[in-house]
XYZ file of C-alpha atoms in Angstrom:
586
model
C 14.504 52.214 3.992
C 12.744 48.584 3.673
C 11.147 47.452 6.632
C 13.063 44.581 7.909
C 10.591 41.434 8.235
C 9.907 40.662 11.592
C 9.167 37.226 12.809
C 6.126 37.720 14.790
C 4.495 38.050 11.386
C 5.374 34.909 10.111
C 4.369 33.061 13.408
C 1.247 30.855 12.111
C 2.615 30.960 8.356
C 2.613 27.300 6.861
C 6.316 26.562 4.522
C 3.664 26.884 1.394
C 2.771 30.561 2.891
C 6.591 31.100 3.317
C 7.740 30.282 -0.081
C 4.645 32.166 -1.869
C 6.407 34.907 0.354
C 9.630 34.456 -0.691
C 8.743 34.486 -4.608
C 6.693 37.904 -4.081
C 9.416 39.559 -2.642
C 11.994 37.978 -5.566
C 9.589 39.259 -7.667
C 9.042 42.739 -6.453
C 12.182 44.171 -4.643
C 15.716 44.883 -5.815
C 18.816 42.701 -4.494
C 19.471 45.629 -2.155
C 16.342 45.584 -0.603
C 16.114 42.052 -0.827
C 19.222 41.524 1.734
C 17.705 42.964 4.976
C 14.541 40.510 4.561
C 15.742 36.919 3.649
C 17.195 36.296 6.922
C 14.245 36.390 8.892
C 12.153 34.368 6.410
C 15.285 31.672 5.860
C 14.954 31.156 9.537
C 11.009 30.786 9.518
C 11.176 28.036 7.156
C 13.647 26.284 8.374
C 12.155 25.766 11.393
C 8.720 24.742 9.889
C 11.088 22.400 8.313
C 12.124 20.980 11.603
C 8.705 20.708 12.901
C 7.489 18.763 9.977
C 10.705 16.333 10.342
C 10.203 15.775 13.751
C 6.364 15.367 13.393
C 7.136 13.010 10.364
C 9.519 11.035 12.540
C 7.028 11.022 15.848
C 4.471 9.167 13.130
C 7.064 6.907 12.153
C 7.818 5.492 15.615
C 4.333 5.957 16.542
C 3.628 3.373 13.889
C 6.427 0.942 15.613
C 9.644 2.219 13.543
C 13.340 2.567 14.942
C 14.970 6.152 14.869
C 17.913 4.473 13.175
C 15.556 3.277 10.461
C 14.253 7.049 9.812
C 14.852 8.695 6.612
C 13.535 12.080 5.941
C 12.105 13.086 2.568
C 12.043 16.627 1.034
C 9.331 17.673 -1.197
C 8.203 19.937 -3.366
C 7.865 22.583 -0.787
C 11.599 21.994 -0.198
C 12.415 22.663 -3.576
C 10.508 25.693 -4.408
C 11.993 27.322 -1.117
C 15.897 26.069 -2.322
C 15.243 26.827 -5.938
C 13.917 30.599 -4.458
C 16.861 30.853 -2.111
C 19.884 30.128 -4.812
C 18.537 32.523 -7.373
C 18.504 35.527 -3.983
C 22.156 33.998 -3.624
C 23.278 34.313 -6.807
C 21.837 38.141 -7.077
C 23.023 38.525 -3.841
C 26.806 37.648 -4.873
C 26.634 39.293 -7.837
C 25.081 42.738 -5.893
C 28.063 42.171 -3.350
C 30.870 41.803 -5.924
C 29.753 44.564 -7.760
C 29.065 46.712 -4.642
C 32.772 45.598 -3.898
C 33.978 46.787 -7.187
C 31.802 50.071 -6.671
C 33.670 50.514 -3.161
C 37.419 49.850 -3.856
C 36.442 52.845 -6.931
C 35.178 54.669 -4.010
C 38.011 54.468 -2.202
C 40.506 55.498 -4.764
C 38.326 58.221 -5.383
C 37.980 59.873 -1.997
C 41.372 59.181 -1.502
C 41.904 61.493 -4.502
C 39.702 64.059 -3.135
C 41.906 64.040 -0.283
C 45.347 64.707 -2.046
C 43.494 67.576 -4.239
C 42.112 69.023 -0.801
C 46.255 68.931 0.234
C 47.090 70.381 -2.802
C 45.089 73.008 -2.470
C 46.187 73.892 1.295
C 49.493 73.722 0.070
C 49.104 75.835 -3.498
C 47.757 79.209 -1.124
C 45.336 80.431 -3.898
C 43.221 83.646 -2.708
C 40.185 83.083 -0.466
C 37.554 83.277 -3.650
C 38.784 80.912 -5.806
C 40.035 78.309 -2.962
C 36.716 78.839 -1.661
C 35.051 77.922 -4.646
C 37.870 75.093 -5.186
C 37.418 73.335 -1.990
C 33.213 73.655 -2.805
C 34.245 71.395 -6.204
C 36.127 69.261 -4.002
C 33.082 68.816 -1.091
C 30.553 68.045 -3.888
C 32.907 65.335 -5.353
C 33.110 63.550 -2.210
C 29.347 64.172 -1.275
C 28.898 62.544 -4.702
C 31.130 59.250 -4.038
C 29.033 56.310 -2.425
C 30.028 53.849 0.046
C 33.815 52.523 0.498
C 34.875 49.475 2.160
C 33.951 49.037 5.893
C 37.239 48.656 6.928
C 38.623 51.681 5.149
C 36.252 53.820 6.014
C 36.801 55.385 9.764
C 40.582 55.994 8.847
C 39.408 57.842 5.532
C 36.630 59.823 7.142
C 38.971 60.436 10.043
C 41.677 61.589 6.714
C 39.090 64.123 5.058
C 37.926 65.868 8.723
C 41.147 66.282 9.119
C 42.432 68.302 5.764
C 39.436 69.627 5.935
C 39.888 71.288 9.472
C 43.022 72.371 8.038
C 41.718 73.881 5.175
C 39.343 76.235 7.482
C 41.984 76.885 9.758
C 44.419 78.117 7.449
C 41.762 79.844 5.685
C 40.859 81.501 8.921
C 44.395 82.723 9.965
C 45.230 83.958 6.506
C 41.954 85.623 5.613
C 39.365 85.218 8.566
C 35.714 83.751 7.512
C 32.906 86.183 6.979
C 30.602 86.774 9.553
C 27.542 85.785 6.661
C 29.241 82.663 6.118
C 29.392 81.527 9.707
C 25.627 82.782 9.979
C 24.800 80.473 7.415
C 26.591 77.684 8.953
C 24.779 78.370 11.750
C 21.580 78.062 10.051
C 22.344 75.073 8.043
C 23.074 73.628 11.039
C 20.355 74.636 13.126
C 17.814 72.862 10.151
C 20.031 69.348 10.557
C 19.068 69.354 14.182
C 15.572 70.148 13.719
C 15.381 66.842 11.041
C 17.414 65.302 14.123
C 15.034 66.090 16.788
C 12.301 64.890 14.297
C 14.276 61.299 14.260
C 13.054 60.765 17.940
C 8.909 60.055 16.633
C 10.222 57.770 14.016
C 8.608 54.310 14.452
C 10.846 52.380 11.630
C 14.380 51.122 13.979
C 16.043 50.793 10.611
C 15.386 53.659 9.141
C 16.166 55.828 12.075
C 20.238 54.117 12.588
C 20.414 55.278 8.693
C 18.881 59.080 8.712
C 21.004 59.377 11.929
C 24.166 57.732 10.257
C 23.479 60.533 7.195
C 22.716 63.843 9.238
C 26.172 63.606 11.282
C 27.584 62.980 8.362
C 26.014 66.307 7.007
C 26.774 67.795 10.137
C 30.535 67.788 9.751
C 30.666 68.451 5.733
C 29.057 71.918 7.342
C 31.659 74.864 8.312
C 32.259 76.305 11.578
C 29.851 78.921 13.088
C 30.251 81.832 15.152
C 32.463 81.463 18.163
C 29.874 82.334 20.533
C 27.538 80.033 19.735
C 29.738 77.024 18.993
C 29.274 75.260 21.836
C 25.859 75.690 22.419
C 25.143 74.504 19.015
C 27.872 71.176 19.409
C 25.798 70.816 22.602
C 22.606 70.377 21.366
C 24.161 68.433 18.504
C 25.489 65.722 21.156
C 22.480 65.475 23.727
C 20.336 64.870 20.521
C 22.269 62.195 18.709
C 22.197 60.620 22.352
C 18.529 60.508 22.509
C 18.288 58.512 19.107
C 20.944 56.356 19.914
C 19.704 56.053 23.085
C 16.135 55.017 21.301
C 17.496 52.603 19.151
C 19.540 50.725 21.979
C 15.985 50.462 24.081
C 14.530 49.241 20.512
C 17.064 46.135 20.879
C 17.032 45.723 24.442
C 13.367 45.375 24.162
C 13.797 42.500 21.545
C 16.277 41.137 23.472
C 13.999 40.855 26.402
C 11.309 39.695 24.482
C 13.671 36.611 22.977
C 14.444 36.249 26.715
C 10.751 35.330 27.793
C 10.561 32.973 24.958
C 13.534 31.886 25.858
C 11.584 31.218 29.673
C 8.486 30.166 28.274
C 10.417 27.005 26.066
C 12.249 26.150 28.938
C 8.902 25.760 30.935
C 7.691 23.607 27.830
C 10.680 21.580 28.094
C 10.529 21.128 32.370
C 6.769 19.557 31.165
C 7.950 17.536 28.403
C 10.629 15.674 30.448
C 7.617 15.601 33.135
C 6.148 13.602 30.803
C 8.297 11.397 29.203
C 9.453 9.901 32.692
C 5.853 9.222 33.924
C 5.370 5.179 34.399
C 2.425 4.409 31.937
C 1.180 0.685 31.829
C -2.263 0.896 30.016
C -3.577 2.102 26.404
C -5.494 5.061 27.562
C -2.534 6.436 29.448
C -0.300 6.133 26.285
C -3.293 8.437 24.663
C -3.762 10.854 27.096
C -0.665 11.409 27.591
C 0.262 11.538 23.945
C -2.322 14.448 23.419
C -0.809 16.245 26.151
C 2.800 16.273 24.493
C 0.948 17.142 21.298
C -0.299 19.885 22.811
C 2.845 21.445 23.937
C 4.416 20.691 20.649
C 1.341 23.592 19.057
C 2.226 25.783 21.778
C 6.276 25.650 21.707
C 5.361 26.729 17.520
C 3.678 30.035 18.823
C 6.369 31.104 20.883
C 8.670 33.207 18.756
C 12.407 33.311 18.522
C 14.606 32.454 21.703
C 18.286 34.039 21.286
C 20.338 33.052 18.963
C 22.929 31.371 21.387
C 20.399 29.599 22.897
C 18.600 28.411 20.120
C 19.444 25.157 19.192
C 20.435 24.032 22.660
C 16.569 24.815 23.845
C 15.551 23.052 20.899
C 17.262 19.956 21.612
C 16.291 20.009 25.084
C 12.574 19.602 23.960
C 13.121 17.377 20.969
C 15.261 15.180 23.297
C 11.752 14.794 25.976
C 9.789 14.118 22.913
C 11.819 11.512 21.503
C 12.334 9.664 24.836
C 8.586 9.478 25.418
C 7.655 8.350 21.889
C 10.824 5.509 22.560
C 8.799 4.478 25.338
C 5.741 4.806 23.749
C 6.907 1.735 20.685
C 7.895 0.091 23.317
C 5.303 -0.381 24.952
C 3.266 -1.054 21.718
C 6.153 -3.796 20.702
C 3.201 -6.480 22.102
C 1.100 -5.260 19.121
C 3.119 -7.358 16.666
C 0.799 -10.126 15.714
C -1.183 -7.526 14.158
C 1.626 -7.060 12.188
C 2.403 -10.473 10.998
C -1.667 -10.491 10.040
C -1.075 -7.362 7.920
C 2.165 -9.061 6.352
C -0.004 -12.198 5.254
C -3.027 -10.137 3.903
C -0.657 -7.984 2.052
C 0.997 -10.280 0.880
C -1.800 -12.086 -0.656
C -3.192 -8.482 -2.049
C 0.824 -9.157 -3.839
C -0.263 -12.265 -5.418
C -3.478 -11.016 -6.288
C -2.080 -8.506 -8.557
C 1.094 -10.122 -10.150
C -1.431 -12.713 -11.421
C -3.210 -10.165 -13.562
C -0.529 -7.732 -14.211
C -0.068 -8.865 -18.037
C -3.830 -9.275 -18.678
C -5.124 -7.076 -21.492
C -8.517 -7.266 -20.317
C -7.888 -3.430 -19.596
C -11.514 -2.257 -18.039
C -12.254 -5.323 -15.644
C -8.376 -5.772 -14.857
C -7.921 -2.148 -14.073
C -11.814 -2.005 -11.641
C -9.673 -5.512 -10.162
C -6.707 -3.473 -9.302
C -8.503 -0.498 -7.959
C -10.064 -2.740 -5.698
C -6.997 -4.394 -4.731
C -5.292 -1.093 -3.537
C -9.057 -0.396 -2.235
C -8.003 -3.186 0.424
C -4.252 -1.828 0.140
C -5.058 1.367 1.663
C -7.266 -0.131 4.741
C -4.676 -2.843 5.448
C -2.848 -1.693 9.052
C 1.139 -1.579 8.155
C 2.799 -4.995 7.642
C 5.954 -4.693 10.080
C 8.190 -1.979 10.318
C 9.378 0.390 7.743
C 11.661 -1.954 5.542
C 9.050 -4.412 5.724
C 6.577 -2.810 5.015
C 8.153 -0.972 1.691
C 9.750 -4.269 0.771
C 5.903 -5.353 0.127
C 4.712 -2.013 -1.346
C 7.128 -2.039 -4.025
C 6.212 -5.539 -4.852
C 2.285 -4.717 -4.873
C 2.931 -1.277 -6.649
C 5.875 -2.616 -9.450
C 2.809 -5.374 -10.536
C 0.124 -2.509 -10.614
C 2.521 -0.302 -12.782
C 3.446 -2.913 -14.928
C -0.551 -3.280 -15.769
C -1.160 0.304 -15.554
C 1.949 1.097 -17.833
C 1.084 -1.094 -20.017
C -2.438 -0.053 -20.448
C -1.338 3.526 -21.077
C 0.424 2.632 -23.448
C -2.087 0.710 -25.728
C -4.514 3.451 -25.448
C -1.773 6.136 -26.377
C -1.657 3.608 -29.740
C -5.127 3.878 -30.010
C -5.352 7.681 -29.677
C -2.449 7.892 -32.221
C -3.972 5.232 -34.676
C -7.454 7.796 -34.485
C -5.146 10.963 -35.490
C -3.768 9.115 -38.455
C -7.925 8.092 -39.193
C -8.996 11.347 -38.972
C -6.205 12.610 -41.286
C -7.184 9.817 -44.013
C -11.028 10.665 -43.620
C -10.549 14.869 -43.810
C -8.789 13.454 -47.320
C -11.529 11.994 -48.340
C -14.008 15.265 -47.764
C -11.559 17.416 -49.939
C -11.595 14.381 -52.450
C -15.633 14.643 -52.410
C -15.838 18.377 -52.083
C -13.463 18.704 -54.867
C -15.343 15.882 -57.346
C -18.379 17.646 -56.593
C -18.722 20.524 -59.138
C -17.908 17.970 -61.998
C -20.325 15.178 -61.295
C -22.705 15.464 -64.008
C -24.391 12.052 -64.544
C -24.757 8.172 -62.736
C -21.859 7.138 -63.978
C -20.138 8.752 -60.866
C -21.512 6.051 -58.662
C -18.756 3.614 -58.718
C -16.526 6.545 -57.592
C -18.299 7.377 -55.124
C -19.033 3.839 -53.476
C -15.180 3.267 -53.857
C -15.151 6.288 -51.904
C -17.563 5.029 -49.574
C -15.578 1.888 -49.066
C -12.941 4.569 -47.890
C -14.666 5.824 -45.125
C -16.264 2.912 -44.818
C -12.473 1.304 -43.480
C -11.016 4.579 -42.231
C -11.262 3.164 -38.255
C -11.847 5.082 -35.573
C -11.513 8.714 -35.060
C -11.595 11.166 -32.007
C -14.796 11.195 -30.539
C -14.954 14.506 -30.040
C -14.642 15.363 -33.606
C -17.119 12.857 -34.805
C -20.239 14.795 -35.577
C -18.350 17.888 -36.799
C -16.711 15.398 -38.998
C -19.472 13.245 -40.367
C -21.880 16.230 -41.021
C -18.804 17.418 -43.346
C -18.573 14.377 -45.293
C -22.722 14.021 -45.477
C -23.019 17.395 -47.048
C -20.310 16.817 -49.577
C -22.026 13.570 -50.258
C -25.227 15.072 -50.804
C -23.966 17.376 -52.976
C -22.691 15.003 -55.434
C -25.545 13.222 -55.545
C -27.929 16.345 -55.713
C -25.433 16.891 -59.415
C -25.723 12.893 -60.612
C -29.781 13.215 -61.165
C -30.031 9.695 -58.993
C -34.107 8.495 -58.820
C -35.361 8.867 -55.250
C -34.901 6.013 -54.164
C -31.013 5.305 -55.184
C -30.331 8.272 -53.833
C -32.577 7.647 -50.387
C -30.428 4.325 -50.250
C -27.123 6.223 -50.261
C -28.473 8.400 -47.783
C -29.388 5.857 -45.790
C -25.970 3.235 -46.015
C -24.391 7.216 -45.080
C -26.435 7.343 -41.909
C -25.941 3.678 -40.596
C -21.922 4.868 -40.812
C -22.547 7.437 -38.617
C -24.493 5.330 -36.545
C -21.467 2.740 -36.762
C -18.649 5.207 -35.873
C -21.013 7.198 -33.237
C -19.858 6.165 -29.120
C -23.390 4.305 -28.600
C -23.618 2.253 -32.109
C -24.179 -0.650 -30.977
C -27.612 0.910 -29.336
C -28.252 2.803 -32.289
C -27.952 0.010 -34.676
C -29.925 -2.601 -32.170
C -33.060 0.169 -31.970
C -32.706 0.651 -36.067
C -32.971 -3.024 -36.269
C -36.084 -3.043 -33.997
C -37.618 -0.321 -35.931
C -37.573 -1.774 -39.440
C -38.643 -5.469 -38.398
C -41.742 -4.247 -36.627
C -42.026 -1.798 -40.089
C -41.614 -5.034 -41.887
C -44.073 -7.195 -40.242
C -46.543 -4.837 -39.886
C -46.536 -4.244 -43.829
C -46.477 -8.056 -44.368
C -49.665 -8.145 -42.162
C -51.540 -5.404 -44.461
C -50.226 -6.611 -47.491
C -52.201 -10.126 -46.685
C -54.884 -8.437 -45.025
C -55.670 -6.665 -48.174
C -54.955 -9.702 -50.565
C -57.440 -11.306 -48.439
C -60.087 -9.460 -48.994
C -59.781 -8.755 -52.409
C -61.861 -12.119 -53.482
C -64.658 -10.416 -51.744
C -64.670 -7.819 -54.257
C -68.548 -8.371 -56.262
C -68.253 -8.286 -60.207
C -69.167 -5.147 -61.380
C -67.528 -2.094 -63.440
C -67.579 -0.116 -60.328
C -65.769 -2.979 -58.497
C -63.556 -3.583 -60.984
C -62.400 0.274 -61.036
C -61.661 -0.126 -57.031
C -60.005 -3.257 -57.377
C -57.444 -2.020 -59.786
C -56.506 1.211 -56.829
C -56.245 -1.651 -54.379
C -54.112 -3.820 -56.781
C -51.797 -0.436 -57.435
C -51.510 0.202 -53.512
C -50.135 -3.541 -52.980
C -47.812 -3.421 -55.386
C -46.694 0.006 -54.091
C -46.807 -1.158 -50.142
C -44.720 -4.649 -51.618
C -42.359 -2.326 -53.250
C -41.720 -0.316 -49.969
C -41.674 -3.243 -47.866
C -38.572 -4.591 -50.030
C -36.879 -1.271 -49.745
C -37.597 -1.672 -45.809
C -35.763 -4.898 -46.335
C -32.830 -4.066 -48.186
C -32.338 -1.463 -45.003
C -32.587 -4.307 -42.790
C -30.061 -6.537 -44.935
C -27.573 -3.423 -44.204
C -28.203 -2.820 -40.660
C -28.069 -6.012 -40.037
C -24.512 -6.613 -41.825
C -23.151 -3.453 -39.398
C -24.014 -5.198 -36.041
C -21.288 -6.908 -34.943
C -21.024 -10.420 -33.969
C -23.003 -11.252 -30.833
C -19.733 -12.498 -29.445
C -18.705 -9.342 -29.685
C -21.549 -7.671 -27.695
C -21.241 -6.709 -23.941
């Protein structure tokens, strides 16, 4: 038998804690075990329910609203907990119809068993076979389950009957063996041992059920020998008296425990009212006294359930105190208004502030601006009361979505326009890893620069793909030109217009590019510088064959150093056509 949920252990359980609660169970019991449980934990929540309501509504006329004015909102929590409870109804009616259905077959059965248990009173057969026909007929109706409540004294009252009858006639026409009435007895004797054995069970429930099923048992037994009939009936009835008589102390003892609850909210309430008429003129008084009612409030949620017919009234004793105090309270604080009209007028302003930007498309600076606006939002005091003060809200929050909305939007472009570019640049890898094993000369090159241009104007892709990405389309680069045969230097070139695109397309190119740029002009003068140096001192060289000799290395390293220094150059010439516009630097 399930242990019925008690509510002392959902004292101190927050609605979150609750509905978690409520889904484990869903989750791990059957609809019949389900039933016995719900109650309890319905009743838990919905009076966490009422405690947040009534603490949401103390805030609200703390903060200067009118009750009238109040409107509760469910959340989430709500939700979960109503979404939980209709699926245990549903299973619930579904268990109950089909229990129903499993009943009224019940019924006619047992009521079947009871015609065939006449029928075979009336037929006479010999002791032996009615013996063993009435046995058929016991197991059938040990076998049928529950029948409807309503039906069910009458039919039990029905089958006691016909089956006195049966044992009477039985014992007039043929007389009961002595062995059979022996084991009667003993049968009998063991279902008042498991009786007696009720009286240390600790589980309420499960003791009204086992005691429910063994005097059941007891009468589907036969008699037992006259002379120890009524010791044995005696024993039968004192003992059934001491579990009932357990199980009624059980619920008088949760009775009297509701019943000091019941005392200890009515002292809460005598205290509340004590409050609430106290004559308060000054701010401190208002505080003190506020943090005493709070204080009750956190002790009236420890105390458990009250009974039930005094539930709600206690309840709205208490809530009643409260709500007169807090009246009093906003009145009191209705001299506090000019704060509000400040709050109106800098709120106000914070509106105007943000309608005038709402359509820029300056997205970083506008969307810092707004953040900074509902900065100043949040520590604004409220602007009025509660229409008042939404009327203004929705103004200040319908010109921050129309910003924010819109800037979602342009960046969900942006993120779609960088899946079609990285679809059009994985194209052009499988082009180049395709063209790769049939490159054979030069004469590729054009191909490959148009293919260049390609990536070259592919946009932007996901960031986070970019290196995979570009070290893809470098290696199937490389490869074609590792099969055209280009010179050194082409083929350094290509390498190099390759890695200013990667510099291009990387997140900090504009860094990359600027230090690239730095690199090869101080690379450029400082070959400019030895290239004069050296010319310089060249006409210092003395005539002679040995001279002559050096001079000629010297003239050969110039023209080497002058042919780097324009291959430094023509890198410049490309970086330099990458950078964008200065305008265009931030």
């Amino acid at each position: 038998m399930e242990k019925r949920v008690d509510a002392s252990e959902l004292t101190g359980l927050s609605r979150e804690d609750i509905v978690a609660k409520f889904d484990e169970l869903l989750k791990a019991k059957e609809i019949h075990e389900l039933i016995p449980l719900i109650d309890e934990l319905q009743a838990a929540y919905h009076e966490r329910s009422e405690e947040r309501r009534e603490a949401e509504k103390q805030k609200f006329l703390d903060e200067g609203g009118y009750p009238t004015d109040f409107v509760f909102q469910k959340d989430k929590t709500d939700s979960k907990f109503t979404e939980l409870y209709n699926i245990f109804k549903d299973r619930k009616e579904k268990f109950i119809e089909e229990k129903r259905a499993r009943e009224r077959d019940n019924l006619s059965a047992k009521r079947q068993v009871i015609d065939d248990l006449k029928a075979l009173i009336e037929k006479g057969d010999s002791v032996g076979k009615a013996f063993q026909h009435f046995r058929q007929l016991r197991d059938r109706w040990n076998g049928i389950g529950d029948v409807p409540k309503k039906e069910e004294e009458k039919l039990e009252s029905d089958y006691r009957y016909q089956r006195e009858r049966f044992y009477h006639i039985i014992q007039i026409t043929q007389g009961l063996k002595e062995l059979d009435l022996q084991k009667h007895l003993q049968a009998k004797n063991e279902l008042l041992k498991k009786m007696e054995d009720l009286l240390a069970e600790k589980n309420i429930r499960k003791m009204e059920a086992l005691i429910r099923q063994y005097r059941n048992d007891w009468y589907d037994i036969g008699p037992v020998p006259g002379t120890q009939k009524d010791e044995i009936i005696r024993r039968f009835n004192e003992t059934s008296e001491k579990v009932y008589s357990k199980i009624r102390e059980h619920y008088e003892a949760l009775k009297r425990r509701y019943e000091e609850n019941l005392k200890a909210k009515n002292a809460l309430c005598e205290k509340a009212e004590a409050i609430a008429l106290e004559e308060l003129q000054h701010h401190r008084g208002w505080d003190k006294k506020t943090k005493e009612l709070r204080s009750l409030q956190d002790e009236w949620k420890k105390i458990g359930r009250v009974p039930q017919e005094h539930a709600e009234a206690v309840w709205e004793r208490f809530r009643k105190a409260c709500n007169e105090f807090f009246d009093r309270k906003r009145a009191f604080y209705e001299t506090l208004k000019k704060d509000y009209e400040a709050n109106k007028l800098a709120k106000t302003q914070l509106c105007e502030q943000a309608e005038a930007v709402q359509n820029s498309t300056d997205w970083d600076k506008t969307a810092k601006f707004l953040i900074g606006l509902q900065r100043q939002w949040e520590n604004t005091g409220p602007a009025g009361l509660q229409k008042a003060e939404n009327e203004l809200w929705q103004r200040f929050r319908a010109a921050c979505n129309t910003f924010f909305e819109a800037r979602k939007k342009h960046f969900e472009a942006l993120d779609e326009a960088r899946k079609n570019n990285l679809g059009r640049r994985n194209e052009i890898i499988a082009r180049l890893e395709e063209l790769a094993p049939s490159v054979s000369s030069a004469d590729a090159l054009p191909v490959l620069q148009a293919i260049g241009k390609e990536w070259d104007e592919a946009g932007e892709i996901p960031a986070n793909l970019r290196e995979d990405l570009y070290k893809r389309y470098r290696r199937a680069l490389d490869a074609c030109y590792d099969r055209m045969g280009l010179n050194e230097k082409d083929k350094e070139m290509l390498k190099y217009a390759s890695k200013i695109e990667q510099m291009k397309n990387s997140n900090d190119a504009i860094r990359l590019l600027e230090d690239e740029r730095r690199f090869l002009r101080g690379k450029i003068r400082s070959m400019e510088d030895e290239i004069a140096k050296t010319e310089n001192n060249m006409g210092f060289f003395a005539k002679s064959d040995k001279a002559a000799a050096l001079l000629q290395d010297v003239l050969r390293n110039v023209e080497l150093s002058k042919e780097q220094l324009a291959f430094f150059k023509k890198k410049l010439e490309m970086v330099e056509k990458n950078l964008p516009r200065k305008e265009q630097i931030r």
